[in-house]
mmCIF file of C-alpha atoms in Angstrom:
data_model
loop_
_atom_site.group_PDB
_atom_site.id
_atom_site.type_symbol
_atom_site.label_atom_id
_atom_site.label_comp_id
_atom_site.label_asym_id
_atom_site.label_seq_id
_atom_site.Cartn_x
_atom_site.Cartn_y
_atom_site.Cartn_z
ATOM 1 C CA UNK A 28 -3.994 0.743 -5.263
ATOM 2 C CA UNK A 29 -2.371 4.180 -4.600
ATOM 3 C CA UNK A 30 0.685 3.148 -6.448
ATOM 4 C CA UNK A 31 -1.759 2.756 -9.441
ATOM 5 C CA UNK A 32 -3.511 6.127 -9.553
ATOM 6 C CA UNK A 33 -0.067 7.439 -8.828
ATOM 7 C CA UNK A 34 1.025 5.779 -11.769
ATOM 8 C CA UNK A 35 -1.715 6.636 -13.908
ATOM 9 C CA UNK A 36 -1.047 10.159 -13.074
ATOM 10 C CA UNK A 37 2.462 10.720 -13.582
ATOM 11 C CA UNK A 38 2.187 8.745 -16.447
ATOM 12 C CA UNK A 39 -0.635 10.719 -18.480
ATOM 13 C CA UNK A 40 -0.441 13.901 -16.899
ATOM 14 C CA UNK A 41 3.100 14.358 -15.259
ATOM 15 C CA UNK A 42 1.440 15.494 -12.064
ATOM 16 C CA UNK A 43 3.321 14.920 -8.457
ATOM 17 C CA UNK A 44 1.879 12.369 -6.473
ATOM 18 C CA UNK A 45 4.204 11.829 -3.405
ATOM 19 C CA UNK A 46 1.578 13.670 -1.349
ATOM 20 C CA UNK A 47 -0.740 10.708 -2.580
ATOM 21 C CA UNK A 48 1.389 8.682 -0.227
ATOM 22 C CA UNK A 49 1.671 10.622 3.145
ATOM 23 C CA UNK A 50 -0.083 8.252 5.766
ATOM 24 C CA UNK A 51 0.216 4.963 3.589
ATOM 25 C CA UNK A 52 2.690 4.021 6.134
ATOM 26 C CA UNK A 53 -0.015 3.505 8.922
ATOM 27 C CA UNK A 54 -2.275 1.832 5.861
ATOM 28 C CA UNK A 55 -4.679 -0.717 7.528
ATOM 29 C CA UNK A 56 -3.960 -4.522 8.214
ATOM 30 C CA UNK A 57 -5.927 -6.728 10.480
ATOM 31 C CA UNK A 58 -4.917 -9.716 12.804
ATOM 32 C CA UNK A 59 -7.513 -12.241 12.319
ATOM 33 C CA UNK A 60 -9.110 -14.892 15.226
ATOM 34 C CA UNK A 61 -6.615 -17.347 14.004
ATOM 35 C CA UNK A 62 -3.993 -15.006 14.775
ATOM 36 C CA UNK A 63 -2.940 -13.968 10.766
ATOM 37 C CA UNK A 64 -1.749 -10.492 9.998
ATOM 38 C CA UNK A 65 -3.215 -9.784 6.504
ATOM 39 C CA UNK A 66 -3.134 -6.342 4.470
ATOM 40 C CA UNK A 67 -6.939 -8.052 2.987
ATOM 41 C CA UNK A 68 -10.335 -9.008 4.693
ATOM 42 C CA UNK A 69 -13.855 -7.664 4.280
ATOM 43 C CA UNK A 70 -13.352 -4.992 6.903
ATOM 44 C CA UNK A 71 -10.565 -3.399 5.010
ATOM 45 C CA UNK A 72 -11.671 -0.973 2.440
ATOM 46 C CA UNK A 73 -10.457 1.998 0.205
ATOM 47 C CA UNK A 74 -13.145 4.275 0.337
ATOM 48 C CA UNK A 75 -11.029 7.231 2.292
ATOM 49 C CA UNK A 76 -8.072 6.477 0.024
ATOM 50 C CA UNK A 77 -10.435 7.273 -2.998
ATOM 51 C CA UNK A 78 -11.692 10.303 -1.638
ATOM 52 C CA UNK A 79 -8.742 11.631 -0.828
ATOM 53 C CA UNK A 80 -7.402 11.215 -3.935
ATOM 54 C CA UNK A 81 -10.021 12.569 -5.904
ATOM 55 C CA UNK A 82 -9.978 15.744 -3.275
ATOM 56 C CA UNK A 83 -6.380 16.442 -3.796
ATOM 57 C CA UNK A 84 -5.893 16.170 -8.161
ATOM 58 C CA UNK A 85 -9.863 17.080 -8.447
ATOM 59 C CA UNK A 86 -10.072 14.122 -10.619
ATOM 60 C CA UNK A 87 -12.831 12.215 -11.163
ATOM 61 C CA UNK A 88 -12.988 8.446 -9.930
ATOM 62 C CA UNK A 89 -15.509 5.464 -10.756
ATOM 63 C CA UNK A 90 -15.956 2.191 -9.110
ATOM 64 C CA UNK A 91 -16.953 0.060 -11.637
ATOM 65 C CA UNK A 92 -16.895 -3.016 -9.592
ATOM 66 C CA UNK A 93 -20.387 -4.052 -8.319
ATOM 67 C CA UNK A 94 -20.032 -5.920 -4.507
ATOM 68 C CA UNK A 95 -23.611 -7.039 -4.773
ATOM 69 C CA UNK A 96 -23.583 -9.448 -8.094
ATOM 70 C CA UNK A 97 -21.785 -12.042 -9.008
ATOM 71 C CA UNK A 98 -17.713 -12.055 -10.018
ATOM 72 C CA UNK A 99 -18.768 -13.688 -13.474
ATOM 73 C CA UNK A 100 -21.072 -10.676 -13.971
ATOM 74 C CA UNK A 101 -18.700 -8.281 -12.942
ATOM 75 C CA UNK A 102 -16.015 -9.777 -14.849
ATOM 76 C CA UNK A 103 -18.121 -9.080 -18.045
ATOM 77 C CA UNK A 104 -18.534 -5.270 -16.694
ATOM 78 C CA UNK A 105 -14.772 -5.444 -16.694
ATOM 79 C CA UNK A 106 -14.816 -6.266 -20.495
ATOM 80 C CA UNK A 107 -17.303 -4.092 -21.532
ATOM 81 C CA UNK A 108 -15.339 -1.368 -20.033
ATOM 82 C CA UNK A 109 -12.165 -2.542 -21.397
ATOM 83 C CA UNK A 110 -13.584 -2.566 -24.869
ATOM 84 C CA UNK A 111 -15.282 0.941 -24.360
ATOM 85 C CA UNK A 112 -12.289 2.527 -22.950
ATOM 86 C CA UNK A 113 -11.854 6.282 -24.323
ATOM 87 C CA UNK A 114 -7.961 7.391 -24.231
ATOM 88 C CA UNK A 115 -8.762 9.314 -20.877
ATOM 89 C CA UNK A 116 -9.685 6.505 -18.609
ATOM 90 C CA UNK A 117 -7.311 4.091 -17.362
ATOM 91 C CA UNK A 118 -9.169 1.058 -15.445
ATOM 92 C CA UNK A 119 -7.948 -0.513 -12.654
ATOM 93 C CA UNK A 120 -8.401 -3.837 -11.173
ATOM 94 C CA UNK A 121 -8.304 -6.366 -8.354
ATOM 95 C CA UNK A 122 -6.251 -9.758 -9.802
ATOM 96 C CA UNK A 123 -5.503 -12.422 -6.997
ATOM 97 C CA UNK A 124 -1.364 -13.009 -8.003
ATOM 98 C CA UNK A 125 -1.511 -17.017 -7.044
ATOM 99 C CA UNK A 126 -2.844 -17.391 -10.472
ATOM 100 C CA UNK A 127 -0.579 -15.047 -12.680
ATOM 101 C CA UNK A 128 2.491 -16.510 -13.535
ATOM 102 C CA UNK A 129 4.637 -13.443 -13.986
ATOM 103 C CA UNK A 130 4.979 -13.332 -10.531
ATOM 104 C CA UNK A 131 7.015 -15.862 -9.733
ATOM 105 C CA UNK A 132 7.016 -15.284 -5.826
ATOM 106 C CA UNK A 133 3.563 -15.936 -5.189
ATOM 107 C CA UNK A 134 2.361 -17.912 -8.728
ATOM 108 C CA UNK A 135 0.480 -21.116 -7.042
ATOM 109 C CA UNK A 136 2.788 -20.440 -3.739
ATOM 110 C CA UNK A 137 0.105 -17.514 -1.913
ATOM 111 C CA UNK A 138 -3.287 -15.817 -2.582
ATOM 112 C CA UNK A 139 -2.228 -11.814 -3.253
ATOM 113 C CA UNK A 140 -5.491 -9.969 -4.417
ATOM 114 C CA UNK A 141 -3.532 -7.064 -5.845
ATOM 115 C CA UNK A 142 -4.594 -3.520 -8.106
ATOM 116 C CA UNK A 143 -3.062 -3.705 -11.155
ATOM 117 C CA UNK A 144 -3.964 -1.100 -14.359
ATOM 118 C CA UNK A 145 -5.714 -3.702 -17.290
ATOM 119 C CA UNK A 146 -6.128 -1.725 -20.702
ATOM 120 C CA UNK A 147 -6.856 -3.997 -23.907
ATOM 121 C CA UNK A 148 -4.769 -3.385 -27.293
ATOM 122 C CA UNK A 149 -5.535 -2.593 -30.424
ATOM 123 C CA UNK A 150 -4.594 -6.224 -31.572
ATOM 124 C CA UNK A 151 -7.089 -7.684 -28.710
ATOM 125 C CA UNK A 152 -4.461 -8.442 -26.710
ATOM 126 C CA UNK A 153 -4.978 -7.537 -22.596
ATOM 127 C CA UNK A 154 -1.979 -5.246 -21.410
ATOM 128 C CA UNK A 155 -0.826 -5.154 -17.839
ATOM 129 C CA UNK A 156 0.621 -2.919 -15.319
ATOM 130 C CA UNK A 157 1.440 -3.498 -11.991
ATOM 131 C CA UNK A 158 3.600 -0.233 -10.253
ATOM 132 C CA UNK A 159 4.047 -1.979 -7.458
ATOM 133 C CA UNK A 160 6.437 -4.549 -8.444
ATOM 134 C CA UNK A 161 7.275 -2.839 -11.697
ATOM 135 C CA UNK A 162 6.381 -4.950 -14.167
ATOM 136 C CA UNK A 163 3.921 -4.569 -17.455
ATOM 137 C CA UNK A 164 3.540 -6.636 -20.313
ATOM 138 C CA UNK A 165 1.368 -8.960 -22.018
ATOM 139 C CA UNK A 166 -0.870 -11.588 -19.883
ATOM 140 C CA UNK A 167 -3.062 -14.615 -20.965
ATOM 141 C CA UNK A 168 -6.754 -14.076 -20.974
ATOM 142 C CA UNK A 169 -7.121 -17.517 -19.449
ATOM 143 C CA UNK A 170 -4.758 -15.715 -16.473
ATOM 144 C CA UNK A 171 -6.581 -12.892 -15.749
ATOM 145 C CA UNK A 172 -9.847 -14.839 -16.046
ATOM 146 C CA UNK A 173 -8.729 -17.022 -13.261
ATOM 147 C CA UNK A 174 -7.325 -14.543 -11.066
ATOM 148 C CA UNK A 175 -10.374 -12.220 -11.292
ATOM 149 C CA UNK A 176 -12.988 -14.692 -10.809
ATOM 150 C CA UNK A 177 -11.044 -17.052 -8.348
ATOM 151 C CA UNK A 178 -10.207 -13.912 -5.917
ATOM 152 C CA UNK A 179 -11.881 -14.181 -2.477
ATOM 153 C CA UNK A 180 -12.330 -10.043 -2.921
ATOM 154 C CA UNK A 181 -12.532 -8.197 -5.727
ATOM 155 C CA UNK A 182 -12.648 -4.481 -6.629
ATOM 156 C CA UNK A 183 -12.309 -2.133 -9.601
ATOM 157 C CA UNK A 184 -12.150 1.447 -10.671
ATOM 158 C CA UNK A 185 -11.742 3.626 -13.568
ATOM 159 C CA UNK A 186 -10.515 6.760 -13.416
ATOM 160 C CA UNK A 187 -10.596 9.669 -16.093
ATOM 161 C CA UNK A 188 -7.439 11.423 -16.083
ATOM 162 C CA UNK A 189 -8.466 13.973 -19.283
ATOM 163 C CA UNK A 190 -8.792 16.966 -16.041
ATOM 164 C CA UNK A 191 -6.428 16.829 -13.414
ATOM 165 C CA UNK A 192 -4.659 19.475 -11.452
ATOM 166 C CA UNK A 193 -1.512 19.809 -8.917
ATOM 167 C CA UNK A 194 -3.141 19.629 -5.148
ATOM 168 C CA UNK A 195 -2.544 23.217 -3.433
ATOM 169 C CA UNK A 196 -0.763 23.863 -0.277
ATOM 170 C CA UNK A 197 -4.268 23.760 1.865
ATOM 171 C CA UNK A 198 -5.355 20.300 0.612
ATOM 172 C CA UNK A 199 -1.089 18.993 1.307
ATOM 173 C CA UNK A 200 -1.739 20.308 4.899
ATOM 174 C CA UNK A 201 -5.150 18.984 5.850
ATOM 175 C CA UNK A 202 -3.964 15.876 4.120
ATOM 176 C CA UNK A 203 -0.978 15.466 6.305
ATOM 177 C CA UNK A 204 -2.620 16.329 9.196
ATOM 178 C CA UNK A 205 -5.565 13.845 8.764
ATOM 179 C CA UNK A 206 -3.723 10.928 8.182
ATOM 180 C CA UNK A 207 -0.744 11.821 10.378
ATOM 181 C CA UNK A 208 -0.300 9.696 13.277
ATOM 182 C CA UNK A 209 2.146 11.493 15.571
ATOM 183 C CA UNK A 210 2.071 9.180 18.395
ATOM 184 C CA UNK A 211 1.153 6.019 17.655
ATOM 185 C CA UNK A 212 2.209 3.221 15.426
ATOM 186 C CA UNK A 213 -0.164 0.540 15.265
ATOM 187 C CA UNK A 214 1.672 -2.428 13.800
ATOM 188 C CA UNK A 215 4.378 -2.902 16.375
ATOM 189 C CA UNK A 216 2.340 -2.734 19.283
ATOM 190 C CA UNK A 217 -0.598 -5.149 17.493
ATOM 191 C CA UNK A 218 2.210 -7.863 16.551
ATOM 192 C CA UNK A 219 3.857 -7.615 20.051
ATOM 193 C CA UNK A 220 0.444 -8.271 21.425
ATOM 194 C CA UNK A 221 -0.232 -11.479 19.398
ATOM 195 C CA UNK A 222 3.702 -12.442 20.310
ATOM 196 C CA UNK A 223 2.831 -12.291 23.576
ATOM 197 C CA UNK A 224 -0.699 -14.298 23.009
ATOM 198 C CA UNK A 225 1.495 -17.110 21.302
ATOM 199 C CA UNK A 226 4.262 -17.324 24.507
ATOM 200 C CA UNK A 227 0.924 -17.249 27.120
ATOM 201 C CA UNK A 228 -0.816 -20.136 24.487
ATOM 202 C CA UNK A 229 -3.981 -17.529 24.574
ATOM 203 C CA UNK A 230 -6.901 -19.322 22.704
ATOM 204 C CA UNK A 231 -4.670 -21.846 21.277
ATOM 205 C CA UNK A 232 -2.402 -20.064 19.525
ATOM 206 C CA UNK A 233 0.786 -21.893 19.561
ATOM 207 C CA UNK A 234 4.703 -20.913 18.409
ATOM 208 C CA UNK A 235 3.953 -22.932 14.920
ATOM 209 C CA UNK A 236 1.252 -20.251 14.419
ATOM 210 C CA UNK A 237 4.146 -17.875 13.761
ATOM 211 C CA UNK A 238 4.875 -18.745 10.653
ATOM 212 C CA UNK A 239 1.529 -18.353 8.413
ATOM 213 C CA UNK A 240 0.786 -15.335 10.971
ATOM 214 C CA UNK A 241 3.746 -13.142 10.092
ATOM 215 C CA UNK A 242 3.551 -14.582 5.968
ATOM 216 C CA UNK A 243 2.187 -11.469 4.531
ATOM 217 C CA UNK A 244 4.155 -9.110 6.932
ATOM 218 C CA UNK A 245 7.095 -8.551 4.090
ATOM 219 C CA UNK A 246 4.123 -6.956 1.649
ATOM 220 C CA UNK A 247 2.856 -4.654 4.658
ATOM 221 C CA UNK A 248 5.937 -3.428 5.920
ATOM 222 C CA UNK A 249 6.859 -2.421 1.956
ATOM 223 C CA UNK A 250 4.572 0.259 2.892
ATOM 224 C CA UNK A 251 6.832 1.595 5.397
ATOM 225 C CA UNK A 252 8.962 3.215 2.433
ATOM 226 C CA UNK A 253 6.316 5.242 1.766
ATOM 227 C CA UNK A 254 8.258 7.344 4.112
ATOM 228 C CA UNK A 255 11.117 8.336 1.680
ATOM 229 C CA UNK A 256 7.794 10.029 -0.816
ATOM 230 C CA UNK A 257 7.013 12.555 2.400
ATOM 231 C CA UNK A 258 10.479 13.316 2.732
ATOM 232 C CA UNK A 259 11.414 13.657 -0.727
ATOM 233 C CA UNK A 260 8.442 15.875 -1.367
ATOM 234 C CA UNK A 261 9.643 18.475 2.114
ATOM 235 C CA UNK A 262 13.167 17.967 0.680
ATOM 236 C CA UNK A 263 12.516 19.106 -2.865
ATOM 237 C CA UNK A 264 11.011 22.620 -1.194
ATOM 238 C CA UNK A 265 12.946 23.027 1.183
ATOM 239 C CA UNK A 266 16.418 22.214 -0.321
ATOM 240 C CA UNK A 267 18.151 20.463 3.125
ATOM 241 C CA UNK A 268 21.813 19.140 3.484
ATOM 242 C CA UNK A 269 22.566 16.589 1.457
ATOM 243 C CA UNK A 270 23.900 14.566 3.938
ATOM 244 C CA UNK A 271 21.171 15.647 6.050
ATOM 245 C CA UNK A 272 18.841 14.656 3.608
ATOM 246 C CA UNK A 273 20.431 11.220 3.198
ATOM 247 C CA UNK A 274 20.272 10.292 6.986
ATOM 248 C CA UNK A 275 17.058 10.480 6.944
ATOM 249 C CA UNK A 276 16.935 7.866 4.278
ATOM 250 C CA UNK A 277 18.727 5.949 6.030
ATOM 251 C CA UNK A 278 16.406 5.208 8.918
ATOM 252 C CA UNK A 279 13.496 4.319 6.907
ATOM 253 C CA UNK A 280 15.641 1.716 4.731
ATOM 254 C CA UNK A 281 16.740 0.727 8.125
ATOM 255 C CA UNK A 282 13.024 0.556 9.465
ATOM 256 C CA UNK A 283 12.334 -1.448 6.686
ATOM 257 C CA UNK A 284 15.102 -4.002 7.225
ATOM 258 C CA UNK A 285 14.555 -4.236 10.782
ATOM 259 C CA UNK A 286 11.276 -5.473 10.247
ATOM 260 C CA UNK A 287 12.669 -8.194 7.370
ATOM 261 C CA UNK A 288 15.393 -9.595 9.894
ATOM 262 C CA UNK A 289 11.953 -10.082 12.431
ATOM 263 C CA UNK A 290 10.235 -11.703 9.667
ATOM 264 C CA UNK A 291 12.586 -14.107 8.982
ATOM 265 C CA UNK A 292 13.397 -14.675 12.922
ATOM 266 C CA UNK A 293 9.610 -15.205 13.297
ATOM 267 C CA UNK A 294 9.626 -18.062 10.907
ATOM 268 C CA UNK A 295 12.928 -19.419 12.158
ATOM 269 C CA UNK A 296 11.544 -19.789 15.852
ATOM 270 C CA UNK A 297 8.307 -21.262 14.260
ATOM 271 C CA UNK A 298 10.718 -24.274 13.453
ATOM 272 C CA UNK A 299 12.716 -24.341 16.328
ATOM 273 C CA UNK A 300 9.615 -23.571 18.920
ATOM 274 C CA UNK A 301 12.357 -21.416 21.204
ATOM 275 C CA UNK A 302 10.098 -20.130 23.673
ATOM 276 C CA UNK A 303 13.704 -17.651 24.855
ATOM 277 C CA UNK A 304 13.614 -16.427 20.783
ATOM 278 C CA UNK A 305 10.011 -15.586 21.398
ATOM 279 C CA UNK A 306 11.096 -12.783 23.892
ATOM 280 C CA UNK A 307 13.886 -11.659 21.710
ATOM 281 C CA UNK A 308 11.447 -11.327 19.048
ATOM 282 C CA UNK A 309 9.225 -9.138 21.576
ATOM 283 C CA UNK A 310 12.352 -7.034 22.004
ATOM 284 C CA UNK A 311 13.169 -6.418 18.603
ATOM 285 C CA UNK A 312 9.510 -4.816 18.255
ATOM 286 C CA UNK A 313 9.985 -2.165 21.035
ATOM 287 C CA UNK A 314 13.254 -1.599 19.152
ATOM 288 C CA UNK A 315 11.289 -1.049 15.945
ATOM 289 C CA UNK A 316 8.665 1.078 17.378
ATOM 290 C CA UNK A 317 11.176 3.047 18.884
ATOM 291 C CA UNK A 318 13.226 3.882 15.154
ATOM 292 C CA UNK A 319 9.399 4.338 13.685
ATOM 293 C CA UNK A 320 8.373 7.212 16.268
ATOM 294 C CA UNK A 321 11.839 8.912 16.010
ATOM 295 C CA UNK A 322 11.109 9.071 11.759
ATOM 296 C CA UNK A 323 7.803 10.463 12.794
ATOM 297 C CA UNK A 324 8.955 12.904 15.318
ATOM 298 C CA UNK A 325 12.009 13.907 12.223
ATOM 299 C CA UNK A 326 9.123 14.043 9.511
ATOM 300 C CA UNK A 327 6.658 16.542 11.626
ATOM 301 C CA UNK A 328 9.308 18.663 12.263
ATOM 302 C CA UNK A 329 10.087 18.884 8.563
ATOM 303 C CA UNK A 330 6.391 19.330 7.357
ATOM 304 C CA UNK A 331 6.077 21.876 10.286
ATOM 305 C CA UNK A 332 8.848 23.762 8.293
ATOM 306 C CA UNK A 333 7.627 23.383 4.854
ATOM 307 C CA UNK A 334 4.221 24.448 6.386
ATOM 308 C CA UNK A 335 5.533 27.737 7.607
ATOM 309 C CA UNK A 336 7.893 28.468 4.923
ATOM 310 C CA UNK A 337 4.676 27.464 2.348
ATOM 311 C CA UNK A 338 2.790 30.007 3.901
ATOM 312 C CA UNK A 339 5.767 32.983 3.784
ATOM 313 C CA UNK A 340 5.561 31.837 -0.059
ATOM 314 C CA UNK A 341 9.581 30.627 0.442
ATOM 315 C CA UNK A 342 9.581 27.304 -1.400
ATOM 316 C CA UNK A 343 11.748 26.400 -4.059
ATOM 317 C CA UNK A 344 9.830 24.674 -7.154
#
């Protein structure tokens, strides 16, 4: 979703929105009973992520989507809006990606409810954009009527983009400091801690659980790049060594591999029930924690810097 109000943003009103990002890489997943890690349930919502957005570009942001009716009744909210749409308001939606074919990766292969930006043209036909995985173009009303109304979720917003401004320095730091989390990173130490559950056979969870539990770990650990906006946005004020600069980089591309490779070990060990790779896998986690609170520790220090040197008015623009 914050890729599409970032989107929307840059788009209409060539505003900056790497701040938008700063935190995304600690976004919320959940582990279910059955031992899934899933970026979607009922417990995970957007409501900060909306408010925080609409605190920092003082722009003004409507859910449209009703949680108390029916999706068939919400879908025809959706096309009311659509039809109403003034040139100001981009409107967002919820599609689950099993049923669109454009995405070939998950099309009838696994459920993705996903925010894409819906507008319809002035020859009737509906118009997509998805940021995300950077496509737009043309989609089937039979499509989107599937993947709206079949999605386990839902959701939808609008937002009106005709008044938006830069965020100031004040709103950056309290921001960053809100959704910071210096010490802690959650998903290692939540996936080493079902590992672990699987090896001890803890409420039946077995090694073939590892495959459908780490399925939808590639889409959360994409988040994990979200990295390279915070220290693109310190870089561009505060000018650091290129090669510097780069290194940096560097670790969160490697962050993002790292967690890839486990991925695909998971699955691997899934097939070949190795209860030894099961420990390796374990291993590889601490390792990843480790890289992930060394970027932190590197990323504070560099907002600490831009803070300061924000507040001796020293940034270049």
């Amino acid at each position: 979703m914050l890729s599409c109000f970032s989107h929307i943003l840059e788009k209409m009103n060539k505003v900056d929105t790497r701040p938008l990002f700063f935190g995304a890489w600690d976004a919320p997943f959940e582990i279910t009973e059955q031992g899934i890690i899933t970026y979607y349930s009922d417990k995970i919502h957007h409501d900060h992520e909306v408010s925080w957005f609409t605190q920092l570009f003082k722009v003004a942001v409507t859910q449209w989507y009703d949680q108390r009716i029916e999706h068939q009744q919400n879908y025809r909210r959706l096309h009311q809006y659509l039809r109403r749409r003034p040139d100001n308001r981009s409107i967002i939606v919820q599609l689950d990606m099993y049923y669109m074919p454009h995405m070939t990766l998950f099309y009838h292969k696994q459920q993705l409810p996903h925010y894409v930006i819906l507008q319809r043209l002035p020859s009737g036909a509906l118009y997509m954009n998805d940021p995300d995985f950077e496509w737009e173009g043309e989609v089937a009303e039979q499509h989107v009527a599937e993947a709206f109304l079949k999605n386990q979720y839902g959701g939808g917003f609008y937002i009106d983009h005709a008044q938006v401004q830069e965020p100031d320095h004040l709103d950056i730091i309290h921001y960053f400091n809100t959704r910071f989390k210096k010490d802690y990173n959650e998903l290692p130490k939540s996936v080493k801690q079902l590992f672990h559950d699987i090896i001890e056979e803890r409420e039946g969870k077995s090694i073939q659980l590892l495959m459908p539990a780490v399925k939808q770990l590639g889409l959360i650990v994409l988040r994990k790049h979200s990295y390279e906006y915070a220290f693109s946005y310190f870089n561009t004020a505060l000018q650091l060594d290129e090669a510097v600069y780069e290194e940096m980089l560097g670790r969160v591309k490697k962050l993002v591999k790292g967690w890839t490779s486990l991925q695909y070990s998971a699955i691997k060990v899934s097939v070949t029930g190795s209860a030894q790779m099961m420990e390796l896998l374990t291993q590889k986690l601490d390792i990843l924690d480790e890289l992930e609170m060394s970027i932190k520790k590197e990323l504070h220090e560099l907002y600490e810097q831009w803070r300061i040197t924000c507040g001796q008015g020293q940034l270049h623009v």
